[in-house]
PDB file of C-alpha atoms in Angstrom:
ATOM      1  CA  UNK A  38       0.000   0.000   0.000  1.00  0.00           C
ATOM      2  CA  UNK A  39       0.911   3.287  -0.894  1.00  0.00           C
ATOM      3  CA  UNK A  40       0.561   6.645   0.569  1.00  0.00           C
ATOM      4  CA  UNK A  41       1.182   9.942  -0.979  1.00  0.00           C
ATOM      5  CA  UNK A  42       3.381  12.074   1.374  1.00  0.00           C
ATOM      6  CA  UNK A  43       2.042  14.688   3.782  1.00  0.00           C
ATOM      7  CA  UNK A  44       2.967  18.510   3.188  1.00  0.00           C
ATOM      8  CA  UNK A  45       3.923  20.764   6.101  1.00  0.00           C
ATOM      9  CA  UNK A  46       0.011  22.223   5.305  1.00  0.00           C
ATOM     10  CA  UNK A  47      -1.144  18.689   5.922  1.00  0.00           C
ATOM     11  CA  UNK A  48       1.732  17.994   9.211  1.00  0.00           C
ATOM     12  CA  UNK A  49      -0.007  20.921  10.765  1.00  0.00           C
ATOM     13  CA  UNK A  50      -3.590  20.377   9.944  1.00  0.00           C
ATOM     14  CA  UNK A  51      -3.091  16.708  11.380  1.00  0.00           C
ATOM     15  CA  UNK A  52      -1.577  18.193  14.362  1.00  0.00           C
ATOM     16  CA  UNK A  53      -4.464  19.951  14.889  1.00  0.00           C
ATOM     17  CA  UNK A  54      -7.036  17.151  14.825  1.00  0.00           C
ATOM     18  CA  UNK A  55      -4.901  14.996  16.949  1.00  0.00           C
ATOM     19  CA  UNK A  56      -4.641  17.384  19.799  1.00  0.00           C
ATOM     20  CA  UNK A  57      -6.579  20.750  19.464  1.00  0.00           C
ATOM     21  CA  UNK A  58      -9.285  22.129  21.691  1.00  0.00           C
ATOM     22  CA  UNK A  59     -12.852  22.266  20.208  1.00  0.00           C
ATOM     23  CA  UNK A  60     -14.918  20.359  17.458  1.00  0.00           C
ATOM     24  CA  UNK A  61     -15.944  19.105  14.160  1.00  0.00           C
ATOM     25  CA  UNK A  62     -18.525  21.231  11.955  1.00  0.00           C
ATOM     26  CA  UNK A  63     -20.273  18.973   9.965  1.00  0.00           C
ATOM     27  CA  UNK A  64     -21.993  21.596   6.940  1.00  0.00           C
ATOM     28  CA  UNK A  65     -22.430  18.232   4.490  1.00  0.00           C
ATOM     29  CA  UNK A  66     -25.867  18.284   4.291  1.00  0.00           C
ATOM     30  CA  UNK A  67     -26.925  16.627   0.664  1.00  0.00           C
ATOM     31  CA  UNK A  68     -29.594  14.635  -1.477  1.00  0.00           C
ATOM     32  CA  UNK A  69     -32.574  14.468   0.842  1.00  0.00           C
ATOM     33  CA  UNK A  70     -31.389  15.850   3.641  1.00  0.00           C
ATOM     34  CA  UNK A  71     -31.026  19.250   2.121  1.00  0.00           C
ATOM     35  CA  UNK A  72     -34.353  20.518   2.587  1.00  0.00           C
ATOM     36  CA  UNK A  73     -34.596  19.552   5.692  1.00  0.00           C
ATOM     37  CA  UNK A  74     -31.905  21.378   6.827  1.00  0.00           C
ATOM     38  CA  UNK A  75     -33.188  24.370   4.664  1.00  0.00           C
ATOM     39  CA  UNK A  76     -36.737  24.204   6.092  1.00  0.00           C
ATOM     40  CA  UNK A  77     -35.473  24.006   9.806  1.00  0.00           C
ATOM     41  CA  UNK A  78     -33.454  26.857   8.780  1.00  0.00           C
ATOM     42  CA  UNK A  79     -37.063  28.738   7.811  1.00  0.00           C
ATOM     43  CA  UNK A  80     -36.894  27.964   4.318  1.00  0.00           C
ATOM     44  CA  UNK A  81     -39.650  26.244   2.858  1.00  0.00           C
ATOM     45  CA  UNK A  82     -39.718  23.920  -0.392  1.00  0.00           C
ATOM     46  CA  UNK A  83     -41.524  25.925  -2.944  1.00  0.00           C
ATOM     47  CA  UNK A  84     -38.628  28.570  -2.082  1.00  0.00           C
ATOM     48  CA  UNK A  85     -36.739  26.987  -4.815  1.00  0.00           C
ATOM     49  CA  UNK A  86     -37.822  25.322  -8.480  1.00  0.00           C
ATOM     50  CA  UNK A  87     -34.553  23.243  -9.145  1.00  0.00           C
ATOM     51  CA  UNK A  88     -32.205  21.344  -7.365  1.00  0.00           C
ATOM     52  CA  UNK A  89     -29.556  24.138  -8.943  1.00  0.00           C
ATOM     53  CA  UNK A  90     -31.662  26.507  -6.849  1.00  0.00           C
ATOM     54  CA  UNK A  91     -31.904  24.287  -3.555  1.00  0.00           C
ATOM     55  CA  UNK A  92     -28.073  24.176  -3.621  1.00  0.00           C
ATOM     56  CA  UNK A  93     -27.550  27.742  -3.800  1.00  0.00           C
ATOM     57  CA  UNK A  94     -29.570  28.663  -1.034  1.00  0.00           C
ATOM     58  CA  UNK A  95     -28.031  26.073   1.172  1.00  0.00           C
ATOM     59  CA  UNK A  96     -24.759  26.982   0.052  1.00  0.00           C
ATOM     60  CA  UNK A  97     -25.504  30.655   1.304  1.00  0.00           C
ATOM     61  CA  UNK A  98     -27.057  29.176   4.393  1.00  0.00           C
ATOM     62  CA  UNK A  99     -23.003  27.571   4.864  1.00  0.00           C
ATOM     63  CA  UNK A 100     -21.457  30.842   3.903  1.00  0.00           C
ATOM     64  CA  UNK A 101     -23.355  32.810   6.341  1.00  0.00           C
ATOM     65  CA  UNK A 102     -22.398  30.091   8.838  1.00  0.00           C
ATOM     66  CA  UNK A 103     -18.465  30.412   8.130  1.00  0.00           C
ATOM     67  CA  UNK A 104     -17.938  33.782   7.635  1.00  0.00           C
ATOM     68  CA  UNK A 105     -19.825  35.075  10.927  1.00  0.00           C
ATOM     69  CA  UNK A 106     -16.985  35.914  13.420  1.00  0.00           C
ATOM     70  CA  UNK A 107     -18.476  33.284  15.800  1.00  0.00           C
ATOM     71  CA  UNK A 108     -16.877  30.239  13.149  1.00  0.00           C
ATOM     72  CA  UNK A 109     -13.198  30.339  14.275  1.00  0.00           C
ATOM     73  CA  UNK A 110     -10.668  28.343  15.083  1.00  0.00           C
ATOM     74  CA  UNK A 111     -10.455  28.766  18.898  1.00  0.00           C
ATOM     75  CA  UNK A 112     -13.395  26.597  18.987  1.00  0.00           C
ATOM     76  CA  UNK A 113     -13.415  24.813  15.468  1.00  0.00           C
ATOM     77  CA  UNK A 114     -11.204  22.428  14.576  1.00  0.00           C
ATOM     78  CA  UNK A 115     -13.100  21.137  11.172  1.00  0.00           C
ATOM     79  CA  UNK A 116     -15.572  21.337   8.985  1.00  0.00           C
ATOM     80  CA  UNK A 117     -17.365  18.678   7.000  1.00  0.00           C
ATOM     81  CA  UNK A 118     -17.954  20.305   3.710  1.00  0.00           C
ATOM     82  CA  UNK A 119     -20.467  18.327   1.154  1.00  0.00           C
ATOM     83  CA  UNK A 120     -18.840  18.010  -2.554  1.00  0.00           C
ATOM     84  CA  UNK A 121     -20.411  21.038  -4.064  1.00  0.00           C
ATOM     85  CA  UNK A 122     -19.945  22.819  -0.990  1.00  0.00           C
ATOM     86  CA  UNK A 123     -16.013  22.278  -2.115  1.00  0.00           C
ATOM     87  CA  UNK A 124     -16.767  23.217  -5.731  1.00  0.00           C
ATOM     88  CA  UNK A 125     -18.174  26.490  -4.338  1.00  0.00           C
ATOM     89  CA  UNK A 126     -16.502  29.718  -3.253  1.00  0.00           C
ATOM     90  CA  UNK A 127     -16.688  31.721  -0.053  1.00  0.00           C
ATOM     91  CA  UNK A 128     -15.996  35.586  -0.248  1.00  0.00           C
ATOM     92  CA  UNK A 129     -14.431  34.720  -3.888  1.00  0.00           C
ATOM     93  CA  UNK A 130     -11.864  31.896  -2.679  1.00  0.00           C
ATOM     94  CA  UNK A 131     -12.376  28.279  -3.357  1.00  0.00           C
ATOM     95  CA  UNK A 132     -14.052  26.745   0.098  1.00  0.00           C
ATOM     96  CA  UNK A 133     -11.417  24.518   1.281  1.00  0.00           C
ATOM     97  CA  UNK A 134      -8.587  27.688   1.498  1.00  0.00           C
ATOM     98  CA  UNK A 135     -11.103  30.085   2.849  1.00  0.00           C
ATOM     99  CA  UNK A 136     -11.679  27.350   5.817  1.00  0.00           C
ATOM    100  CA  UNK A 137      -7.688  27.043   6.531  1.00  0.00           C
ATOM    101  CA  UNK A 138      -6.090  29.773   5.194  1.00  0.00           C
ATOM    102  CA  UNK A 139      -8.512  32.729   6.478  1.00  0.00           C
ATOM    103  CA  UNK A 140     -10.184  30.531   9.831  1.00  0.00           C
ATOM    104  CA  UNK A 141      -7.714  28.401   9.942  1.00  0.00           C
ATOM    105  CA  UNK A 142     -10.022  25.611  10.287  1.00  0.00           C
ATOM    106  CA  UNK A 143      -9.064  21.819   8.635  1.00  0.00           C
ATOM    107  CA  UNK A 144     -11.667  20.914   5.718  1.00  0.00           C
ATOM    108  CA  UNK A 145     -12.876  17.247   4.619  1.00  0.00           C
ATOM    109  CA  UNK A 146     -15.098  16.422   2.127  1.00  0.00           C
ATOM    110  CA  UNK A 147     -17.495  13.773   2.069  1.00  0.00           C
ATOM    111  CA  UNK A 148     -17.413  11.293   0.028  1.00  0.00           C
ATOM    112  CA  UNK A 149     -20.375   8.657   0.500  1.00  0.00           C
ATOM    113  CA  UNK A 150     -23.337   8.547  -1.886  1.00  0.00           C
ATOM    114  CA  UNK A 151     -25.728   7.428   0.563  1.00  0.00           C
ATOM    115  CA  UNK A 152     -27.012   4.359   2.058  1.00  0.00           C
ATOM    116  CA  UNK A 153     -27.983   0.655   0.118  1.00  0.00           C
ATOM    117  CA  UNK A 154     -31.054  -0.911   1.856  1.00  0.00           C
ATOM    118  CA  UNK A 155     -31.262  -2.898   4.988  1.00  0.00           C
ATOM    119  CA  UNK A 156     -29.225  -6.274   5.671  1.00  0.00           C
ATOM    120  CA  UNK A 157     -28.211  -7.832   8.484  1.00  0.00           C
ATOM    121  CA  UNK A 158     -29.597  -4.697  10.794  1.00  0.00           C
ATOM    122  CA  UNK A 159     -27.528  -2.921   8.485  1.00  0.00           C
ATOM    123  CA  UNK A 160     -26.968  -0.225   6.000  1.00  0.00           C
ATOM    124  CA  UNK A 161     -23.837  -0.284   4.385  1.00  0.00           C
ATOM    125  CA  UNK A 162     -22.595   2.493   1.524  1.00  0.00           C
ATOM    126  CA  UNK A 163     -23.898   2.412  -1.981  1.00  0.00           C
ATOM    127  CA  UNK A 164     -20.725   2.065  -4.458  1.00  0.00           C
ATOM    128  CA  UNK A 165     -18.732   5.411  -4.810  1.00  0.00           C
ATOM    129  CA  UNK A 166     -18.066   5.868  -8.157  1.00  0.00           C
ATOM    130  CA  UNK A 167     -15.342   7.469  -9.971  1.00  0.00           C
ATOM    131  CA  UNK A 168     -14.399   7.692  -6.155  1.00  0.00           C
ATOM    132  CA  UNK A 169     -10.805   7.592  -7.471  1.00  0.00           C
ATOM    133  CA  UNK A 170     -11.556  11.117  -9.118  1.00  0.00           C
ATOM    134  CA  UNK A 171     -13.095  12.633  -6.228  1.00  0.00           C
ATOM    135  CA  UNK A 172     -10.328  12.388  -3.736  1.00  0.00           C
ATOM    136  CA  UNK A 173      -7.951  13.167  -6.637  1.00  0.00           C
ATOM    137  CA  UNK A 174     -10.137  16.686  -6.598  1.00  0.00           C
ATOM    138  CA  UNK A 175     -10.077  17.195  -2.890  1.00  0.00           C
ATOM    139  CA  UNK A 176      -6.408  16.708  -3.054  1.00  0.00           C
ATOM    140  CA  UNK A 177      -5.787  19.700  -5.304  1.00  0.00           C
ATOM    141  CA  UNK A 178      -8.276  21.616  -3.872  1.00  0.00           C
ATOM    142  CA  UNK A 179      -6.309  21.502  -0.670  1.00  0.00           C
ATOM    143  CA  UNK A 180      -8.532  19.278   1.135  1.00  0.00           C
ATOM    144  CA  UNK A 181      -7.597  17.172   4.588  1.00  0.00           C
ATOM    145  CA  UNK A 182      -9.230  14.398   4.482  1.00  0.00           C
ATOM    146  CA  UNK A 183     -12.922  12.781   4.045  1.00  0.00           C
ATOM    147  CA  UNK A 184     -15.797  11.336   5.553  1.00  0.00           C
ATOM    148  CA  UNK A 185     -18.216   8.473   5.128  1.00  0.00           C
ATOM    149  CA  UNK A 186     -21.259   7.173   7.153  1.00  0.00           C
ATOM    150  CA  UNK A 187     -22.955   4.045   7.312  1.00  0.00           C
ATOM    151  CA  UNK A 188     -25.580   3.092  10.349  1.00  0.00           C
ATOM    152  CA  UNK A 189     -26.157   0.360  12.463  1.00  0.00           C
ATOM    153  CA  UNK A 190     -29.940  -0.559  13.431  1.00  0.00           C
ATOM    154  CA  UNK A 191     -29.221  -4.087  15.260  1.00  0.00           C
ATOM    155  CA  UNK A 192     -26.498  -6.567  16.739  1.00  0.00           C
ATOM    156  CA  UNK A 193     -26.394  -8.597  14.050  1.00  0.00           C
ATOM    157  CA  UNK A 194     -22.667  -9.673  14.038  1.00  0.00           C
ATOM    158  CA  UNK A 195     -22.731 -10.046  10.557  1.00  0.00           C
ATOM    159  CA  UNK A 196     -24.454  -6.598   9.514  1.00  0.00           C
ATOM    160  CA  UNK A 197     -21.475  -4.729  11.850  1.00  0.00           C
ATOM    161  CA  UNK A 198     -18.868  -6.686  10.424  1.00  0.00           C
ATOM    162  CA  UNK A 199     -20.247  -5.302   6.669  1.00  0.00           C
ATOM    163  CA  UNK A 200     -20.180  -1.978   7.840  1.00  0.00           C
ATOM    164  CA  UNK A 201     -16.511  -2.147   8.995  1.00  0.00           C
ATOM    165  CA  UNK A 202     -15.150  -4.116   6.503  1.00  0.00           C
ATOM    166  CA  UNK A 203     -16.777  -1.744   3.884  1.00  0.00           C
ATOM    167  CA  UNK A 204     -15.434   1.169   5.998  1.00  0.00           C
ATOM    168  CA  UNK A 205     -11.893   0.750   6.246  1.00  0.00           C
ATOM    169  CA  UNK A 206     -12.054  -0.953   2.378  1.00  0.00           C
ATOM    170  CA  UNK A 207     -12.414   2.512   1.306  1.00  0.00           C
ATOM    171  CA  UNK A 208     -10.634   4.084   3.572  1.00  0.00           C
ATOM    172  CA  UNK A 209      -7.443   2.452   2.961  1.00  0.00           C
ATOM    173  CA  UNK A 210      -8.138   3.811  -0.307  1.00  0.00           C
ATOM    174  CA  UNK A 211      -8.245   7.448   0.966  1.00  0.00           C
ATOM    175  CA  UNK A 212      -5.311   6.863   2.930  1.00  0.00           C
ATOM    176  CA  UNK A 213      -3.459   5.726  -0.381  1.00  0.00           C
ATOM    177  CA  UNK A 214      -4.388   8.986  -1.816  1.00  0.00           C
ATOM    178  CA  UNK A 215      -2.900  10.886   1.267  1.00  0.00           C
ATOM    179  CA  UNK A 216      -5.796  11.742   2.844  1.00  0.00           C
ATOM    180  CA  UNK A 217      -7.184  11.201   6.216  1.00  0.00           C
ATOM    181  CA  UNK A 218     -10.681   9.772   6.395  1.00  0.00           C
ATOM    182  CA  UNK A 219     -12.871  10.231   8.716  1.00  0.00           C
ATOM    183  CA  UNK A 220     -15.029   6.536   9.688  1.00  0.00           C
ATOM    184  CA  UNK A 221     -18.421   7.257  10.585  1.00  0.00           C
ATOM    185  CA  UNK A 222     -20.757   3.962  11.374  1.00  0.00           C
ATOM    186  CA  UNK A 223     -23.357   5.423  13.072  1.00  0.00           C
ATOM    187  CA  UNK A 224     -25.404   3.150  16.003  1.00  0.00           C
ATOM    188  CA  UNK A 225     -29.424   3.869  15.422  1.00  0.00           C
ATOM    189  CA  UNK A 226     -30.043   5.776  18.655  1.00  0.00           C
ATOM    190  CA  UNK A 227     -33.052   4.160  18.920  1.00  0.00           C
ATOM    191  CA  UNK A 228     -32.117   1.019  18.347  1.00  0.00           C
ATOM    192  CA  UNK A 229     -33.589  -1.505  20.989  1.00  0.00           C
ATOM    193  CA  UNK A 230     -29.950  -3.375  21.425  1.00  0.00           C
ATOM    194  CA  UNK A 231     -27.738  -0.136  21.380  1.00  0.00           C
ATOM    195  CA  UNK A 232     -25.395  -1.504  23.871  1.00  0.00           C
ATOM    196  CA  UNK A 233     -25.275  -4.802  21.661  1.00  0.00           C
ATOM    197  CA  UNK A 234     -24.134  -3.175  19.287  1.00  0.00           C
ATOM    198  CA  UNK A 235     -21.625  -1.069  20.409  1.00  0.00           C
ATOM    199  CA  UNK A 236     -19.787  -3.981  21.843  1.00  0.00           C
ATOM    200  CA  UNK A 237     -19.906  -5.579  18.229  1.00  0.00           C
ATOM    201  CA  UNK A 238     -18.607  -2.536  16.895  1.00  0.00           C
ATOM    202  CA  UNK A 239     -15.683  -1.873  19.681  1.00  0.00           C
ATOM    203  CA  UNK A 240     -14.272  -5.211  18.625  1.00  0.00           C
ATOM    204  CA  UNK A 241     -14.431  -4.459  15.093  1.00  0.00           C
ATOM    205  CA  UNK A 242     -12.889  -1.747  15.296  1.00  0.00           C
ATOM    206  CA  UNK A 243     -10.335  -2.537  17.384  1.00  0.00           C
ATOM    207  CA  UNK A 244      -9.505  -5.092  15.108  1.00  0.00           C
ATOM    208  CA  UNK A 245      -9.258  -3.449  11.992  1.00  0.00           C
ATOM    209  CA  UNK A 246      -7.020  -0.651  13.755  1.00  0.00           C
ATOM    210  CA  UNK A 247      -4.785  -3.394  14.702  1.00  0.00           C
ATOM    211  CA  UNK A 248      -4.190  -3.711  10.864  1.00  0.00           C
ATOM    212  CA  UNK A 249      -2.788  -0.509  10.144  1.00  0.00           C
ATOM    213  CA  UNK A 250       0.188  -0.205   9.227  1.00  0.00           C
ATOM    214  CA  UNK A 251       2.111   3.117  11.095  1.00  0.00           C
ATOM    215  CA  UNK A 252       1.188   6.380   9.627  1.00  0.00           C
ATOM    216  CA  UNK A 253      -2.102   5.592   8.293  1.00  0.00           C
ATOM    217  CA  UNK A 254      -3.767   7.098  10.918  1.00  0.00           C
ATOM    218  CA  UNK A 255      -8.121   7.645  10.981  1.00  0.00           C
ATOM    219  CA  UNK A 256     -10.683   9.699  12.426  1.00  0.00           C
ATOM    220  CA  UNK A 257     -13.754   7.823  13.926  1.00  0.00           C
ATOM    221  CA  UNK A 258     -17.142   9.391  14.111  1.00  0.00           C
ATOM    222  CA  UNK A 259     -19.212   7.537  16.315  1.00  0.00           C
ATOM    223  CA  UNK A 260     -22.508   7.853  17.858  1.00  0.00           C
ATOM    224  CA  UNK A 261     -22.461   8.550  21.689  1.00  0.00           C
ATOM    225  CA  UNK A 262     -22.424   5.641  23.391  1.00  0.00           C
ATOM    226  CA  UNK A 263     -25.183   3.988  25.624  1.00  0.00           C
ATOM    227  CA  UNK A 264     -22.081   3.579  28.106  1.00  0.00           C
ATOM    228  CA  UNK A 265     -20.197   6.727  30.090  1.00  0.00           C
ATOM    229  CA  UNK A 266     -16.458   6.588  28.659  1.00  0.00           C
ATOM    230  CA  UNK A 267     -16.875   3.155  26.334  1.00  0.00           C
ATOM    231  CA  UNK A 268     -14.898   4.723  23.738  1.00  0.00           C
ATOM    232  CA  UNK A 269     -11.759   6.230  26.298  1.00  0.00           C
ATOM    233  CA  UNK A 270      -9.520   3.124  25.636  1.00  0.00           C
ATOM    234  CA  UNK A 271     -10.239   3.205  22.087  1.00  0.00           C
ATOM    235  CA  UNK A 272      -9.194   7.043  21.885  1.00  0.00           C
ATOM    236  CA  UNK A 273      -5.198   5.889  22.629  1.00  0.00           C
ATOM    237  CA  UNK A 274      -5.265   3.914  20.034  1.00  0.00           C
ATOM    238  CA  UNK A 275      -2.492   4.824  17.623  1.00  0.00           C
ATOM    239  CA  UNK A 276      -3.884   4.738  14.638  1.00  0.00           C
ATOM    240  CA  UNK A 277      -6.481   6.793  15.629  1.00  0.00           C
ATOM    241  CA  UNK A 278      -5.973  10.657  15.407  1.00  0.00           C
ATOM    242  CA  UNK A 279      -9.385  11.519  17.213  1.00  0.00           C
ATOM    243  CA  UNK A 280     -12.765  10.568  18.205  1.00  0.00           C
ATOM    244  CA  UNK A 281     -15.866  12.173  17.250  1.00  0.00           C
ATOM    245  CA  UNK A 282     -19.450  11.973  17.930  1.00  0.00           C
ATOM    246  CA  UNK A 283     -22.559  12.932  16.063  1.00  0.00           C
ATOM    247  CA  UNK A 284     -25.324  14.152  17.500  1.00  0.00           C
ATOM    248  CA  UNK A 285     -27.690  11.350  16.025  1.00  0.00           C
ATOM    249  CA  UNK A 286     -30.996  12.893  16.382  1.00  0.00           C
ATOM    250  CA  UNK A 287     -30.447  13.766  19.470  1.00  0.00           C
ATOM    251  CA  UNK A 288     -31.447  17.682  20.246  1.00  0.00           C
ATOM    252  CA  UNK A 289     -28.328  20.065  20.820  1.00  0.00           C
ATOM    253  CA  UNK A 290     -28.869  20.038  24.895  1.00  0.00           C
ATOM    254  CA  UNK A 291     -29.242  16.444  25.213  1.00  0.00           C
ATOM    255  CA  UNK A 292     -26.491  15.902  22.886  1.00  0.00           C
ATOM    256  CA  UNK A 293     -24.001  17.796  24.558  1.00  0.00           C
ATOM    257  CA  UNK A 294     -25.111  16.358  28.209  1.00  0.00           C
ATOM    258  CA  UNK A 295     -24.815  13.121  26.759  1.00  0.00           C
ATOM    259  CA  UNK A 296     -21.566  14.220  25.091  1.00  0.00           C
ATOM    260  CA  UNK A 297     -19.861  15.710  28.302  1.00  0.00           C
ATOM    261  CA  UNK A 298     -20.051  12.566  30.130  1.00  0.00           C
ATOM    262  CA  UNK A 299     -17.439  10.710  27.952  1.00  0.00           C
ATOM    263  CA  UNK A 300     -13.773  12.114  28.405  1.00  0.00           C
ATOM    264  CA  UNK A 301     -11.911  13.142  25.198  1.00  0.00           C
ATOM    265  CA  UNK A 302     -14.848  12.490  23.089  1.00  0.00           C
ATOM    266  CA  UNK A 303     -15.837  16.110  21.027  1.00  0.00           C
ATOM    267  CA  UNK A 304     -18.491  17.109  19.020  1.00  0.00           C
ATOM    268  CA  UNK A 305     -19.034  16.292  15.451  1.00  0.00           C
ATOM    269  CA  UNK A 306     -22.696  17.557  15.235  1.00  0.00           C
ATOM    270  CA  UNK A 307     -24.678  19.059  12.072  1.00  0.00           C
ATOM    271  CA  UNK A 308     -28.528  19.862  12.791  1.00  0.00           C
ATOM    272  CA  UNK A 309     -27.661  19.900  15.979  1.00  0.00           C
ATOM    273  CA  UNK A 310     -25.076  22.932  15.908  1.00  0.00           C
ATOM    274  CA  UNK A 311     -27.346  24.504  13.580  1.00  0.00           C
ATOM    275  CA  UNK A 312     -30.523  24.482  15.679  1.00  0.00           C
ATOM    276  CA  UNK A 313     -31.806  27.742  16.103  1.00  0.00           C
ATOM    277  CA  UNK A 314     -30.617  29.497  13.038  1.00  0.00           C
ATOM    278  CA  UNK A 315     -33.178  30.819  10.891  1.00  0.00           C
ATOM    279  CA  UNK A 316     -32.820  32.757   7.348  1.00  0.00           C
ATOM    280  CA  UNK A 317     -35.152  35.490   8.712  1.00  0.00           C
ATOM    281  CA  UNK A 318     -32.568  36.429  11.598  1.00  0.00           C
ATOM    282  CA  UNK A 319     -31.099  39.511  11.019  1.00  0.00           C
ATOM    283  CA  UNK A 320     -27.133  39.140  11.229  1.00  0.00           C
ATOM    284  CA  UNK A 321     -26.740  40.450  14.429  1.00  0.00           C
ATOM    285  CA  UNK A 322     -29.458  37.806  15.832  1.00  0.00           C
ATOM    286  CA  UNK A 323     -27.259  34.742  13.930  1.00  0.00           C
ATOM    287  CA  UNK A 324     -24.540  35.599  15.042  1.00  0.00           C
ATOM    288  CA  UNK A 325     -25.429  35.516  18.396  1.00  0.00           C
ATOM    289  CA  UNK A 326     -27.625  32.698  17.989  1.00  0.00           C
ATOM    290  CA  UNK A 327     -24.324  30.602  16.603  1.00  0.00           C
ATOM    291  CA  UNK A 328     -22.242  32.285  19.282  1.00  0.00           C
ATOM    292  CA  UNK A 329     -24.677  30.609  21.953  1.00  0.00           C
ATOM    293  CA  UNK A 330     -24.693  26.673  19.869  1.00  0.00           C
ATOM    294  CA  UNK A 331     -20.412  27.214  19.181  1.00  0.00           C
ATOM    295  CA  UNK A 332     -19.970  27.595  23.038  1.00  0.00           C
ATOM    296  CA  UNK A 333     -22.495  25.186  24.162  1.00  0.00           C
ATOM    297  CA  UNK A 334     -21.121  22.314  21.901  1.00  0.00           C
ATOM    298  CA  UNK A 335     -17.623  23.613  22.594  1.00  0.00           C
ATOM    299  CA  UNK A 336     -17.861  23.418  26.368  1.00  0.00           C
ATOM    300  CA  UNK A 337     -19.085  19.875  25.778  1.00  0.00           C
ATOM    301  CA  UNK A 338     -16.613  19.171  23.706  1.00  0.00           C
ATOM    302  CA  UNK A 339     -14.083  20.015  26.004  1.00  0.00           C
ATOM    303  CA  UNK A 340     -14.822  18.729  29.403  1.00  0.00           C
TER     304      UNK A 340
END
C-alpha cells in the first residue's frame, strides 16, 4: 500500500485534529437531507424550483455560517464540507482555502453517496463511483481528508462486520491517496440493542485498527455511546488521530449532556449545531444565535 506524502500544510492540519481544543462542523448536508436542513433553517420547499436553486440557497445558508466571526478556530477544529460545498466559493476563494487559510479551520469532504437498503440490521454504503476522481479533486483543492457514514440498526454480528469491513475498504483507499478519512458507522439511537451493538462494533474496530500499518492514521465518528467513557480506551489507540461523535438525532442540549459525560470524546454535530438558526434572523441575531450553539457544543466538547 501506498501513501502519498504529507505537506507541512497537511503535518499541521493533522496536528491539529490529533490534539486541538474544540470540534468538528459537519456543513455536508446533501440529497434528501437538504431541505430539511433548509426548512429548519425557515426555508420552505416551494422557495426553490430546481435542485440548482436548492443548492444555492443552502450553500448561502453555509457561507453565512463560516464567515460570521463566531466560526473560528479557537473553537473549530473542522468542517465537514459536502462536494459542491467544495466546488463552491466563499468571499471569492475556493471553500477549502477560505476554511484554513482565512479561519484556519481543517476541511474534509465527504465522500459517501448514501445508504444501500437494509441487511443484516444494516446499511452499508452504496458504491462510490469514480471515487478515485473525487479524492484526486479534494487533493488539489487543498482538502484534509474525508468522511463516510454508514448506520447500524441491530447486533447482528454479521451486519457490523459489513459496515466495517466496507469502511476501512475505502478508507485504505483514501489513505493511499494521502488523505485522512474520517469513519463514521453510526449506532441507530433508537435502536432496541444499542449496547449490543456497540460492543460488536468496539471489537471491530479494534480489530481493523490493529491492521494498520504506522502512519495511516483515521478519524472515527461515532454515535455517543449507551455507556459513560466506552470509547476512552479506544481514543489511545495509535492509529487513531481523534474521536468524534454525532449528535444522532439527538437535540443540541441532550447531545451535549450526553456528550460531556465521555472524556476526550468532542463534538461532530450538524442539525444539531445549527438548531436555532433561521434565514429570517437579522445578522446580528445569527450571530449571536451561533455564538450561543459554538460555546455550548464547545464546552461539551471540552470537558
Amino acid at each position: 500500500m501506498s501513501t502519498q506524502p504529507r505537506t507541512e500544510r497537511s503535518n499541521q492540519q493533522m496536528e491539529r485534529i490529533r490534539h486541538g481544543a474544540g470540534f468538528i462542523a459537519a456543513l455536508d448536508q446533501s440529497g434528501g437531507s437538504t431541505p430539511r436542513a433548509l426548512k429548519a433553517y425557515g426555508i420552505e420547499p416551494n422557495a426553490w424550483s430546481s435542485e440548482e436553486e436548492m443548492f444555492d440557497l443552502v450553500h448561502a445558508m453555509r457561507t453565512r455560517v463560516m464567515t460570521s466571526p463566531a466560526f473560528t478556530s479557537e473553537r473549530i477544529l473542522a468542517a465537514i464540507l459536502f462536494e459542491r460545498t467544495l466546488d463552491s466559493e466563499v468571499d471569492a476563494r475556493p471553500t477549502a482555502d477560505y476554511l484554513w487559510d482565512v479561519k484556519g479551520i481543517v476541511p474534509f469532504l465527504k465522500v459517501d453517496k448514501g445508504l444501500a437498503e437494509e441487511a443484516h440490521g444494516a446499511r452499508t454504503m452504496k458504491p462510490i463511483p469514480d471515487l478515485e476522481d473525487t479524492l484526486a479533486k479534494a487533493v488539489n483543492k487543498h482538502v484534509f481528508g474525508t468522511k463516510m457514514r454508514s448506520v447500524i440498526l441491530h447486533a447482528d454480528t454479521q451486519g457490523v462486520a459489513a459496515v466495517v469491513d466496507q469502511q476501512f475498504e475505502i478508507a485504505n483507499q483514501i489513505l493511499d491517496a494521502g488523505l485522512t478519512p474520517i469513519i463514521e458507522p453510526e449506532v441507530d439511537i433508537h435502536a432496541p440493542d444499542k449496547t449490543g451493538i456497540e460492543l460488536l462494533l468496539l471489537a471491530s474496530l479494534n480489530a481493523h485498527l490493529d491492521d494498520l500499518p504506522d502512519g495511516r492514521d483515521v478519524v472515527l465518528k461515532l454515535t455517543i455511546p449507551s455507556v459513560t467513557d466506552f470509547y476512552h480506551a479506544l481514543m489511545r489507540h495509535p492509529r487513531v488521530a481523534r474521536v468524534a461523535a454525532l449528535s444522532g438525532g439527538y437535540t443540541r442540549a441532550e447531545a451535549n449532556r450526553r456528550l460531556a459525560r465521555n472524556r476526550g470524546l468532542i463534538a461532530s454535530f450538524s442539525r444539531a449545531l445549527l438548531e436555532g438558526l433561521d434565514a429570517s434572523q437579522t445578522q446580528a441575531e445569527f450571530d449571536a444565535a451561533l455564538e450561543a450553539s459554538i460555546a455550548e457544543v464547545y464546552r461539551a466538547s471540552t470537558t
